[in-house]
Tab-separated table of C-alpha atoms and ligand atoms in Angstrom:
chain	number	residue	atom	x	y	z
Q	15	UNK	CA	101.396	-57.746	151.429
Q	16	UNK	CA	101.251	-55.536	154.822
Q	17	UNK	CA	98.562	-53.187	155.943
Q	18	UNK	CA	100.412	-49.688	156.321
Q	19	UNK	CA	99.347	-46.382	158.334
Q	20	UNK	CA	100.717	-43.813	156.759
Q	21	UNK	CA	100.384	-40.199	158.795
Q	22	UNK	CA	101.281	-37.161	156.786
Q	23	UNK	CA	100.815	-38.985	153.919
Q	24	UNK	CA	99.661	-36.381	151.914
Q	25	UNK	CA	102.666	-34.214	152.291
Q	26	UNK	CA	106.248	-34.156	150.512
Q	27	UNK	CA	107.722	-37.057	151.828
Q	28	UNK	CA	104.709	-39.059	152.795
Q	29	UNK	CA	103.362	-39.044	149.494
Q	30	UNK	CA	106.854	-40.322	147.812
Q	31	UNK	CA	106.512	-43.194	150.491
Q	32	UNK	CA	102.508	-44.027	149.963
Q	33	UNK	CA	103.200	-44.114	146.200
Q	34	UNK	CA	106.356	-46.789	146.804
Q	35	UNK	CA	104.186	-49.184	149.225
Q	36	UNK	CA	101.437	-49.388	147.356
Q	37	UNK	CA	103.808	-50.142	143.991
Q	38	UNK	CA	105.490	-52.568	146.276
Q	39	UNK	CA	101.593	-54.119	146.872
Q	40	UNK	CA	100.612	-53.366	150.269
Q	41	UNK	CA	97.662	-52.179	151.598
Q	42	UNK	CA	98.161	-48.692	152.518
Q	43	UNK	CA	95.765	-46.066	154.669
Q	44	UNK	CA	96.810	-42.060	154.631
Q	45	UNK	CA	95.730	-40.509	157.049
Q	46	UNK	CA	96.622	-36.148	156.817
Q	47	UNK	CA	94.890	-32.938	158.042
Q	48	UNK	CA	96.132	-31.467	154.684
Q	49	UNK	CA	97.501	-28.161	156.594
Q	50	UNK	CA	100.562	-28.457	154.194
Q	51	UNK	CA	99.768	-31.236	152.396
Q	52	UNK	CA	97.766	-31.731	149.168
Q	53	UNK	CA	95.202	-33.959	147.622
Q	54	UNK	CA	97.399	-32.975	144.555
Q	55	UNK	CA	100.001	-35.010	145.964
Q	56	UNK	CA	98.543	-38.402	146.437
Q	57	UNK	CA	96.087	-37.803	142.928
Q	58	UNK	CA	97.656	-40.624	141.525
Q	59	UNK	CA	96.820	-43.047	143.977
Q	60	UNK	CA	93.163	-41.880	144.847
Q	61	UNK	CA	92.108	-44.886	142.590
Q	62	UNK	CA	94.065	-47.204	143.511
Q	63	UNK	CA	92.491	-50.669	145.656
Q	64	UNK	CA	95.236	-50.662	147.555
Q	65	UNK	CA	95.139	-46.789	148.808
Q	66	UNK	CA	92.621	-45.275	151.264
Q	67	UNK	CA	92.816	-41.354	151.899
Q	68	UNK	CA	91.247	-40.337	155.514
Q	69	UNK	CA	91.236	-36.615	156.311
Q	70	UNK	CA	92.294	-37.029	160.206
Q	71	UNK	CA	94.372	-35.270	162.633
Q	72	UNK	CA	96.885	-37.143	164.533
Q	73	UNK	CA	96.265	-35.406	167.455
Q	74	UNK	CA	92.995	-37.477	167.918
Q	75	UNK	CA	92.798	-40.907	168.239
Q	76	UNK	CA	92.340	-43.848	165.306
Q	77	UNK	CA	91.569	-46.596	165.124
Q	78	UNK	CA	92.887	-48.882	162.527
Q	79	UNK	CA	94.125	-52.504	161.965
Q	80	UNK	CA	97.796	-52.284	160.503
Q	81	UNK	CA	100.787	-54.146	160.395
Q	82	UNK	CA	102.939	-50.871	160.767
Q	83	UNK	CA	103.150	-47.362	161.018
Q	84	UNK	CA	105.263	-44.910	159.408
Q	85	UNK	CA	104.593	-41.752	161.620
Q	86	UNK	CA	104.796	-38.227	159.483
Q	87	UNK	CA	102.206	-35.848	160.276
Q	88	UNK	CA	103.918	-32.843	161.268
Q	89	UNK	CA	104.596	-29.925	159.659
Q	90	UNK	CA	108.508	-29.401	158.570
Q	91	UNK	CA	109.098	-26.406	157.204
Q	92	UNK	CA	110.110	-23.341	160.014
Q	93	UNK	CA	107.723	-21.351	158.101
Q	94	UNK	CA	104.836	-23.583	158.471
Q	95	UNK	CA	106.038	-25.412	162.136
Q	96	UNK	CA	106.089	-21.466	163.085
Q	97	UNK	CA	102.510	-20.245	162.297
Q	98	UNK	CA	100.683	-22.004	165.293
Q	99	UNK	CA	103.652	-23.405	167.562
Q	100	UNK	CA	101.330	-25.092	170.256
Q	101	UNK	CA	99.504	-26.985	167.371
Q	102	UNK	CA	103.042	-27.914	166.501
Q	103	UNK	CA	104.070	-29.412	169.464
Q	104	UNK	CA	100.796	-31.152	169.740
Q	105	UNK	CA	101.112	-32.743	166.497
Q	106	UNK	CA	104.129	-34.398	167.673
Q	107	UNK	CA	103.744	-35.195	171.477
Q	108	UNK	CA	99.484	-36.040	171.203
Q	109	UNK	CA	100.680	-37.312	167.555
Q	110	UNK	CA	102.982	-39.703	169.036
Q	111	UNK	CA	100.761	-40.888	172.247
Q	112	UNK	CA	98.270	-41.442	169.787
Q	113	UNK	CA	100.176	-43.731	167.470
Q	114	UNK	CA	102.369	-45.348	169.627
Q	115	UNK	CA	99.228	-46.664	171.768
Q	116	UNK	CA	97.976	-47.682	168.339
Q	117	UNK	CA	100.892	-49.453	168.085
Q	118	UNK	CA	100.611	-51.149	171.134
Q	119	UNK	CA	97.015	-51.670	170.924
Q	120	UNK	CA	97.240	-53.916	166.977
Q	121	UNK	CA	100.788	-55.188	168.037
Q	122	UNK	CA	101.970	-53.053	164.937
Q	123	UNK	CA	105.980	-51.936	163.792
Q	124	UNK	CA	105.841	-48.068	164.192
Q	125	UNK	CA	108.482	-45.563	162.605
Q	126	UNK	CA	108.819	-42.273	163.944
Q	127	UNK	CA	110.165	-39.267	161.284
Q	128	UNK	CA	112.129	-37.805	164.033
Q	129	UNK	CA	114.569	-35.059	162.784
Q	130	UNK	CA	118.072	-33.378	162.908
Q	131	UNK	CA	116.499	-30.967	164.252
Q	132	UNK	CA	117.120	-32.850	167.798
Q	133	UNK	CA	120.950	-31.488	167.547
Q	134	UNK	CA	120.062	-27.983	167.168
Q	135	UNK	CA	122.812	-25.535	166.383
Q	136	UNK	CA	125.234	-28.723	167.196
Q	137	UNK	CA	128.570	-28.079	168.897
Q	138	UNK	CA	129.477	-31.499	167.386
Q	139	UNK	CA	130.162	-31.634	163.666
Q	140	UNK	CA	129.468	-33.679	161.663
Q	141	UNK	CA	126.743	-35.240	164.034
Q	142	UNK	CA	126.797	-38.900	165.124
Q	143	UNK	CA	123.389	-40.536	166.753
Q	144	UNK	CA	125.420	-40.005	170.259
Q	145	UNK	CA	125.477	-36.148	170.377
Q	146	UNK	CA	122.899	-35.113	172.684
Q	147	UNK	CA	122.592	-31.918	170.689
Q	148	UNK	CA	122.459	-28.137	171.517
Q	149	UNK	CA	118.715	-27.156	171.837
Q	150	UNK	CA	117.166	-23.750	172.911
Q	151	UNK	CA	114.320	-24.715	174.574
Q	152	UNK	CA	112.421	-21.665	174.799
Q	153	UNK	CA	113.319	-20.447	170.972
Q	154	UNK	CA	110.939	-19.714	167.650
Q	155	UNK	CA	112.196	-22.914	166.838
Q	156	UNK	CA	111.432	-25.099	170.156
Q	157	UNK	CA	107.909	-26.054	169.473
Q	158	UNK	CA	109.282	-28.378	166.524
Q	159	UNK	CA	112.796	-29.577	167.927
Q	160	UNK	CA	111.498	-29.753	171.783
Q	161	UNK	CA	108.046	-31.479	170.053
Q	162	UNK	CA	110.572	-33.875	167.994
Q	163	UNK	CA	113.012	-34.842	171.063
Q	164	UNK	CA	110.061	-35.736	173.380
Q	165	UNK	CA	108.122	-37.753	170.243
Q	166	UNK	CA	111.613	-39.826	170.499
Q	167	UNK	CA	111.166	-40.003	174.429
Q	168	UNK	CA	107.716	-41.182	174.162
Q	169	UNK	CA	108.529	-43.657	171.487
Q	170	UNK	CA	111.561	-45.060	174.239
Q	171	UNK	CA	109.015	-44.916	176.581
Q	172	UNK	CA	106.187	-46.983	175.351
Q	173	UNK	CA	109.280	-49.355	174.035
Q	174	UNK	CA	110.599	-49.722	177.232
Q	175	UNK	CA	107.732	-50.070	179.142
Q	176	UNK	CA	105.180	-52.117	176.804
Q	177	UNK	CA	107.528	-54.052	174.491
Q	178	UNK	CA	106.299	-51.382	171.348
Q	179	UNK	CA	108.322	-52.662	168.271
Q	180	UNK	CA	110.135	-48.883	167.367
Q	181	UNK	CA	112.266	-47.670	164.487
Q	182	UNK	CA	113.469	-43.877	164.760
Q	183	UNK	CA	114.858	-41.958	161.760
Q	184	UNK	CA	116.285	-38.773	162.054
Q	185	UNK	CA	115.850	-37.135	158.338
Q	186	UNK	CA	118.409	-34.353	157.196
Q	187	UNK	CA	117.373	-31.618	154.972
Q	188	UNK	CA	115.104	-33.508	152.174
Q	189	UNK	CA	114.045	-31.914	148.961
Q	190	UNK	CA	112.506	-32.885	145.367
Q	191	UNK	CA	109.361	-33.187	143.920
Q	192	UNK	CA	106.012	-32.384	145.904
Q	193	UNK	CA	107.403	-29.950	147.802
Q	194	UNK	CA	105.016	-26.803	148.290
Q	195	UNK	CA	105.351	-24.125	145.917
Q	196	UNK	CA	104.545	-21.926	149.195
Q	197	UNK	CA	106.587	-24.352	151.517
Q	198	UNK	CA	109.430	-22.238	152.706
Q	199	UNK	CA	112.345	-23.880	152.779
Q	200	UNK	CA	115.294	-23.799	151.140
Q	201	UNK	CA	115.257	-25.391	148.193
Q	202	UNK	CA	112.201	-25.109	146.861
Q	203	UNK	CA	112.291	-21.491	147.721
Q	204	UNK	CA	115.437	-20.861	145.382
Q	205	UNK	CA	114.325	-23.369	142.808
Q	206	UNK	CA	110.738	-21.291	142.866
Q	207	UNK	CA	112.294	-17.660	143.118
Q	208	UNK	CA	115.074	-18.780	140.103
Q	209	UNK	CA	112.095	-20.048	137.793
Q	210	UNK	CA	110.318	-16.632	138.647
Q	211	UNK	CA	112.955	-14.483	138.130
Q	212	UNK	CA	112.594	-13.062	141.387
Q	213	UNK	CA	115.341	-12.193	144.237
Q	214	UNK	CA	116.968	-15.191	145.375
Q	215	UNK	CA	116.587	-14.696	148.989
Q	216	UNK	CA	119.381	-15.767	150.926
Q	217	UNK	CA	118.936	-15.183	154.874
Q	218	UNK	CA	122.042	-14.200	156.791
Q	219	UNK	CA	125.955	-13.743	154.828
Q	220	UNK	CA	124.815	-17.400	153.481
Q	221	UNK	CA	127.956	-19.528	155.606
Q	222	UNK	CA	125.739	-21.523	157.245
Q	223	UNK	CA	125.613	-25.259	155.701
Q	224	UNK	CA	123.055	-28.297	155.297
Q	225	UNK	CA	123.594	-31.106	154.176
Q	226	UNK	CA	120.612	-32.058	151.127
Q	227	UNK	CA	119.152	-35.452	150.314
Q	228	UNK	CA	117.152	-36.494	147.250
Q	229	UNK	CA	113.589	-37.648	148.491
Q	230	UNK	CA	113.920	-41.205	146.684
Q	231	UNK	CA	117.250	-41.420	148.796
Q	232	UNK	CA	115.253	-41.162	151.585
Q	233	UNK	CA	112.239	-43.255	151.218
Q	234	UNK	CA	114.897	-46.234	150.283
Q	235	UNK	CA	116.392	-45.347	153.793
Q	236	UNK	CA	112.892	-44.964	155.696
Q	237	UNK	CA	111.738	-48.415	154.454
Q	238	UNK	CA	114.658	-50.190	154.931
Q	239	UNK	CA	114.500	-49.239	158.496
Q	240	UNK	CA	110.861	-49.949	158.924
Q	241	UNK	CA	112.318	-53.823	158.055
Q	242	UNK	CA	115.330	-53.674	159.967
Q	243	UNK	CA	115.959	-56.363	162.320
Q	244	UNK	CA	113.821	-56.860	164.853
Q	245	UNK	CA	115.774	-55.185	168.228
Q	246	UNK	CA	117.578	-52.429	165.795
Q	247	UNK	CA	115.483	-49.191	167.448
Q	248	UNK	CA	117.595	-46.577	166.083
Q	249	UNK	CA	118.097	-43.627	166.769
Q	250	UNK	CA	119.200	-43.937	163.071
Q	251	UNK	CA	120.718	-40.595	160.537
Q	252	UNK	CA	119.166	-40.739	157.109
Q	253	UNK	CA	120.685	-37.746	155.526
Q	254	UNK	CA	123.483	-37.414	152.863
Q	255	UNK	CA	126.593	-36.300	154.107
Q	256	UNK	CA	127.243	-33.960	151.155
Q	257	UNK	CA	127.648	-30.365	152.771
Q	258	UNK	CA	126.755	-27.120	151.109
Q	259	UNK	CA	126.734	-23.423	152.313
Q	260	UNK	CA	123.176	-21.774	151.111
Q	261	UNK	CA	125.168	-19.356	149.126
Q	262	UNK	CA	127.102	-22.273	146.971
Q	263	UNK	CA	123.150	-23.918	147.210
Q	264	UNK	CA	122.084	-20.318	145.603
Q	265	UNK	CA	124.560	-20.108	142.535
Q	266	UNK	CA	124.043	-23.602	141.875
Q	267	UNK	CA	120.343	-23.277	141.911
Q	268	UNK	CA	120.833	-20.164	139.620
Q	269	UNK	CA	122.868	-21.584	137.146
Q	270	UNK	CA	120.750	-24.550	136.725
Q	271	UNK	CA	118.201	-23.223	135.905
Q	272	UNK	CA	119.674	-20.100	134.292
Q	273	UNK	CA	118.366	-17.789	135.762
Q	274	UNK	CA	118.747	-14.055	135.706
Q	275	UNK	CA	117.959	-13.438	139.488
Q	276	UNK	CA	120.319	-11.632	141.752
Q	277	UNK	CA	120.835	-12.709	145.451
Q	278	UNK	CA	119.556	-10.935	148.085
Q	279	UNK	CA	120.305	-11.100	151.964
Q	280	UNK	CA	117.589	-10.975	154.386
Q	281	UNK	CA	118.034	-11.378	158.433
Q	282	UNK	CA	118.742	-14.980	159.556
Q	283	UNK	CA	116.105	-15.979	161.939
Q	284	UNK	CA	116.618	-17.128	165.823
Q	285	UNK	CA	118.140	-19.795	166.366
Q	286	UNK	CA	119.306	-20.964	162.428
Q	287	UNK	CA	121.521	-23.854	162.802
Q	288	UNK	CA	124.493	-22.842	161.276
Q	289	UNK	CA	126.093	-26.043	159.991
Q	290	UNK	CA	124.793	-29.594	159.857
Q	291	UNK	CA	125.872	-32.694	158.225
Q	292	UNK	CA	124.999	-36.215	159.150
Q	293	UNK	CA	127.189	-39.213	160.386
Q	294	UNK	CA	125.564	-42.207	158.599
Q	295	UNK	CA	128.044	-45.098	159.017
Q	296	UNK	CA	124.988	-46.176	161.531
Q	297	UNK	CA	122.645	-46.517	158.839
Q	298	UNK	CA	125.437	-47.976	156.114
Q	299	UNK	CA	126.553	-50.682	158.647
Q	300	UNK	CA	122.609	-51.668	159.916
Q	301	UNK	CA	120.725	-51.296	156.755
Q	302	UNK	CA	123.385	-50.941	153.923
Q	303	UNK	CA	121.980	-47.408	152.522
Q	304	UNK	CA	123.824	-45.063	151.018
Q	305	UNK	CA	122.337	-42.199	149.615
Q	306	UNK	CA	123.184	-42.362	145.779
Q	307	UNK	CA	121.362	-39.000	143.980
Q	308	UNK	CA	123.850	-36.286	143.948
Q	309	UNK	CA	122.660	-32.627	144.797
Q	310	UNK	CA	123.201	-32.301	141.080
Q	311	UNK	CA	120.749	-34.888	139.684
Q	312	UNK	CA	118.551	-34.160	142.527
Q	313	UNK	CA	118.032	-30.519	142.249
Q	314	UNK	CA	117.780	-31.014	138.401
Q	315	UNK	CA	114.645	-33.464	139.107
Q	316	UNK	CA	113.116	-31.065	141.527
Q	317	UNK	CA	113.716	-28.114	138.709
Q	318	UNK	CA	111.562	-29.973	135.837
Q	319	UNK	CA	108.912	-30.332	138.691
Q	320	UNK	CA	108.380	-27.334	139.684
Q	321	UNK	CA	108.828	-25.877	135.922
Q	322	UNK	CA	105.548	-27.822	135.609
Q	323	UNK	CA	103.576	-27.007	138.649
Q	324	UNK	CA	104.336	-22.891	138.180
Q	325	UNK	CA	102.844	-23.590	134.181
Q	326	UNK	CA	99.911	-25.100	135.945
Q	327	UNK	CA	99.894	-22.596	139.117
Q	328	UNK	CA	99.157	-24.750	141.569
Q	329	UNK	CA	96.741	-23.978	144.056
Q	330	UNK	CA	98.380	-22.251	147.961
Q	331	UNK	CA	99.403	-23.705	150.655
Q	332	UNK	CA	97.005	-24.627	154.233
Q	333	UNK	CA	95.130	-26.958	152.801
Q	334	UNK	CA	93.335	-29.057	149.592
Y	27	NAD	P1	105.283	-31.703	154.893
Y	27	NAD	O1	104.873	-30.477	155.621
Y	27	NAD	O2	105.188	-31.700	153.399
Y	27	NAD	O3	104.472	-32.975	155.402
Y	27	NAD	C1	103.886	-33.074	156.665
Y	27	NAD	C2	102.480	-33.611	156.507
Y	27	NAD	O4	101.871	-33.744	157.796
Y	27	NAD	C3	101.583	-32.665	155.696
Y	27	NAD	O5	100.867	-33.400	154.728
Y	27	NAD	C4	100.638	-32.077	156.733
Y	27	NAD	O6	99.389	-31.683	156.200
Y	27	NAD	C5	100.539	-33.216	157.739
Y	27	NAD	N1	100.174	-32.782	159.088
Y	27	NAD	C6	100.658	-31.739	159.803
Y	27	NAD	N2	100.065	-31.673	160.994
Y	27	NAD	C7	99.181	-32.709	161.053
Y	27	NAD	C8	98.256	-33.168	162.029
Y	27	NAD	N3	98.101	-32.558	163.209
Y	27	NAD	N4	97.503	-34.258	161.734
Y	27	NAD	C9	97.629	-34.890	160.540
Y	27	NAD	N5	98.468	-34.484	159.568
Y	27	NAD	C10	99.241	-33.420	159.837
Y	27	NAD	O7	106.775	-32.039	155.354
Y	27	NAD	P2	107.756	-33.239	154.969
Y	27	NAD	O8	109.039	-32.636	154.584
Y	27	NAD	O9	107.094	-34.200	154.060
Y	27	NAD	O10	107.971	-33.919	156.387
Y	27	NAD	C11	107.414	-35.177	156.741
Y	27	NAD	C12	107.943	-35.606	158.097
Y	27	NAD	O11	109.366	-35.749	158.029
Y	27	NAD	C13	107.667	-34.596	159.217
Y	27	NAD	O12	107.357	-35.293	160.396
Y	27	NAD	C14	108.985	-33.872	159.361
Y	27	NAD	O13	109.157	-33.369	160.652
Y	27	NAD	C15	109.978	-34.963	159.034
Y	27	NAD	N6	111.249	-34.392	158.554
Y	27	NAD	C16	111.361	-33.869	157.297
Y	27	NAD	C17	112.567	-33.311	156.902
Y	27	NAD	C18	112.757	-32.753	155.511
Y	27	NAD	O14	113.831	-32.220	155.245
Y	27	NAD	N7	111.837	-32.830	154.594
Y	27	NAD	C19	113.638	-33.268	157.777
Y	27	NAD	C20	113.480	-33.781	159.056
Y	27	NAD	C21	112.281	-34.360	159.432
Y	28	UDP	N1	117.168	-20.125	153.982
Y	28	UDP	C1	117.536	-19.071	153.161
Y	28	UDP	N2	116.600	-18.556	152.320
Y	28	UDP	C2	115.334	-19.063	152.217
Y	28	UDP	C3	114.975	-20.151	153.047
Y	28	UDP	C4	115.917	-20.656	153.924
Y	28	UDP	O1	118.673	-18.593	153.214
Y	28	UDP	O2	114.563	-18.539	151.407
Y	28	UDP	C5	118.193	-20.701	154.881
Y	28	UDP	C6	117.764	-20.840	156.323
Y	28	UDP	O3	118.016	-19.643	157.035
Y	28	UDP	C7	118.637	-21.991	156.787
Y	28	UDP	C8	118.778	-22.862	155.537
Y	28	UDP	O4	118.463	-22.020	154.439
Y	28	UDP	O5	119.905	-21.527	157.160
Y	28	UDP	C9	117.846	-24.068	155.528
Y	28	UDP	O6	116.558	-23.580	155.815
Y	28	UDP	P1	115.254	-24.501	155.741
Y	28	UDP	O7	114.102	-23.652	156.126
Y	28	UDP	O8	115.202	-25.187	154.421
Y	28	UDP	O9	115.468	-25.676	156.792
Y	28	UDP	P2	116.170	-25.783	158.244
Y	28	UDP	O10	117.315	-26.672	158.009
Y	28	UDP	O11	116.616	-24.427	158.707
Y	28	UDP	O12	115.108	-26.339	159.111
């Protein structure tokens, strides 16, 4: 049993994670500021001995004995990363000073959700943990890939210079349940706009690809690299290499959940990545993952939850 820091925990992924440590039987402590994550989330494990919710911002210090930290609060959606950019880029530079000198501080692991994002609109494709990317660093989209790239500087840093035990993940598009109904990406934007009947709202001609991992895919990746070997650092892709435009995303998502909605364009926004697929023979090779939930299965899951949460009408988005 390990004492785990959890920030973000209250979000998408972070809840899929807190829910899988504490089945595992650790001692786990969530820390969130709930701007897009939800009590609703981490219900389930409110009553639990072994769970601990603390509304905190990461951008302060804490102060908490742990054995490791698995470092989410940020949040990921362009929507929501958008709406106060210099709180963004707080979260993840103060976010990571904070941490990491917790880390240093308890002598605890720490595991920074770092991001594709680092490779902006890549030049290199499919990307391998060696591309240096192709960032606009003065962009809508800066204050969350510039925020990202130095949180992986800092974490180099402090690992460098005080012997900070780091694991860095950089997560590919991730979708499935818990997502926002209000969260603004991709996926849960079709699946929510399909169950609604409304326009499926495709921005730009739709060419431009992601690749799209199932969340359990992910949280087998995350914690498998939290236990790595000791001297494996990472930079590692977690992501699965499956590629799909948004318009082949669209009429899947459509005929899924059989839908009647037609597909409208919108403008792309600055700056939208126009492909992006992961190289993970990195992450095969160090931890043996492979991402097995096909966008299929995955987007089926994500479909019945959402079904569910529109019945119930779920409660908006910034906050409780
Ligand atoms: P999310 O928005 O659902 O979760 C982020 C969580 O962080 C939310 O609960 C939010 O309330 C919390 N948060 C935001 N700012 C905070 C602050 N200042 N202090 C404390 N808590 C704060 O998004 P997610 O998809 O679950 O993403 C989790 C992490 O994974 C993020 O760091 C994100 O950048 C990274 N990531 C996600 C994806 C993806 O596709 N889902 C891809 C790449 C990276
Ligand atoms: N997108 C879209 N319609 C939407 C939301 C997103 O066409 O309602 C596009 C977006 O322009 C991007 C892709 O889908 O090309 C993925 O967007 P998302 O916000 O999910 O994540 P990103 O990978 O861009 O950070």
């Amino acid at each position: 049993m390990r004492r785990i820091l959890v920030t973000g925990g209250a979000g998408f992924i972070g809840s899929h994670l807190c829910s899988r440590l504490v089945k595992e039987g650790n001692d786990v402590i969530c820390t969130d500021n709930l701007f897009t994550g939800s009590k609703s989330n981490i219900e389930g494990l409110l009553d639990n001995h072994h769970f601990e919710f603390l509304r905190h911002d990461v951008t302060k210090e804490l102060l908490v004995e742990v054995d490791q930290i698995y470092n989410l609060a940020c949040p990921a959606s362009p929507v929501h990363y958008q709406y106060n950019p210099v709180k963004t880029m707080k979260t993840s530079i103060l976010g990571a000073i904070n941490m990491l000198g917790l880390a240093k501080r308890v002598k605890a692991r720490i595991l920074q959700a770092s991001t594709s994002e680092v490779y902006g609109n890549p030049a290199v494709h499919p990307q391998p943990e060696e591309y240096w990317g192709n960032v606009n660093p003065v962009g809508i989209r800066s204050c969350y890939d510039e925020g990202k790239r130095s949180a992986e500087t800092l974490f180099f840093d402090y690992h460098r210079q005080n012997g900070v035990e780091i694991k860095v993940i950089r997560i590919f598009n991730t979708y499935g349940p818990n997502m926002n109904v209000n969260d603004g990406r991709v996926v849960s934007n079709f699946i929510v706009q399909a169950l609604k009947g409304e326009d499926i709202t495709i921005y730009g001609d739709g060419t431009q690809t992601r690749s799209f991992c199932y969340v359990d895919d992910l949280v087998e990746g995350m914690v498998r690299m939290m236990n790595s070997r000791e001297g494996f650092t990472g930079p590692v892709n977690l992501g699965n290499p499956g590629e799909f435009t948004v318009l082949e995303l669209a009429r899947k998502v459509i005929s899924l959940t059989g839908s009647q909605s037609k597909i409208v364009h919108q403008p792309l926004p600055q700056d939208d990545p126009t492909q992006r697929k992961p190289v993970i023979d990195l992450a095969r090779k160090e931890l043996d993952w492979n991402p097995s939930v096909s966008l299929d299965v995955g987007l089926k899951k994500t479909i019945t939850y959402f079904e569910k949460i529109i019945k119930n009408s779920a409660g908006g988005i910034y906050g409780i």
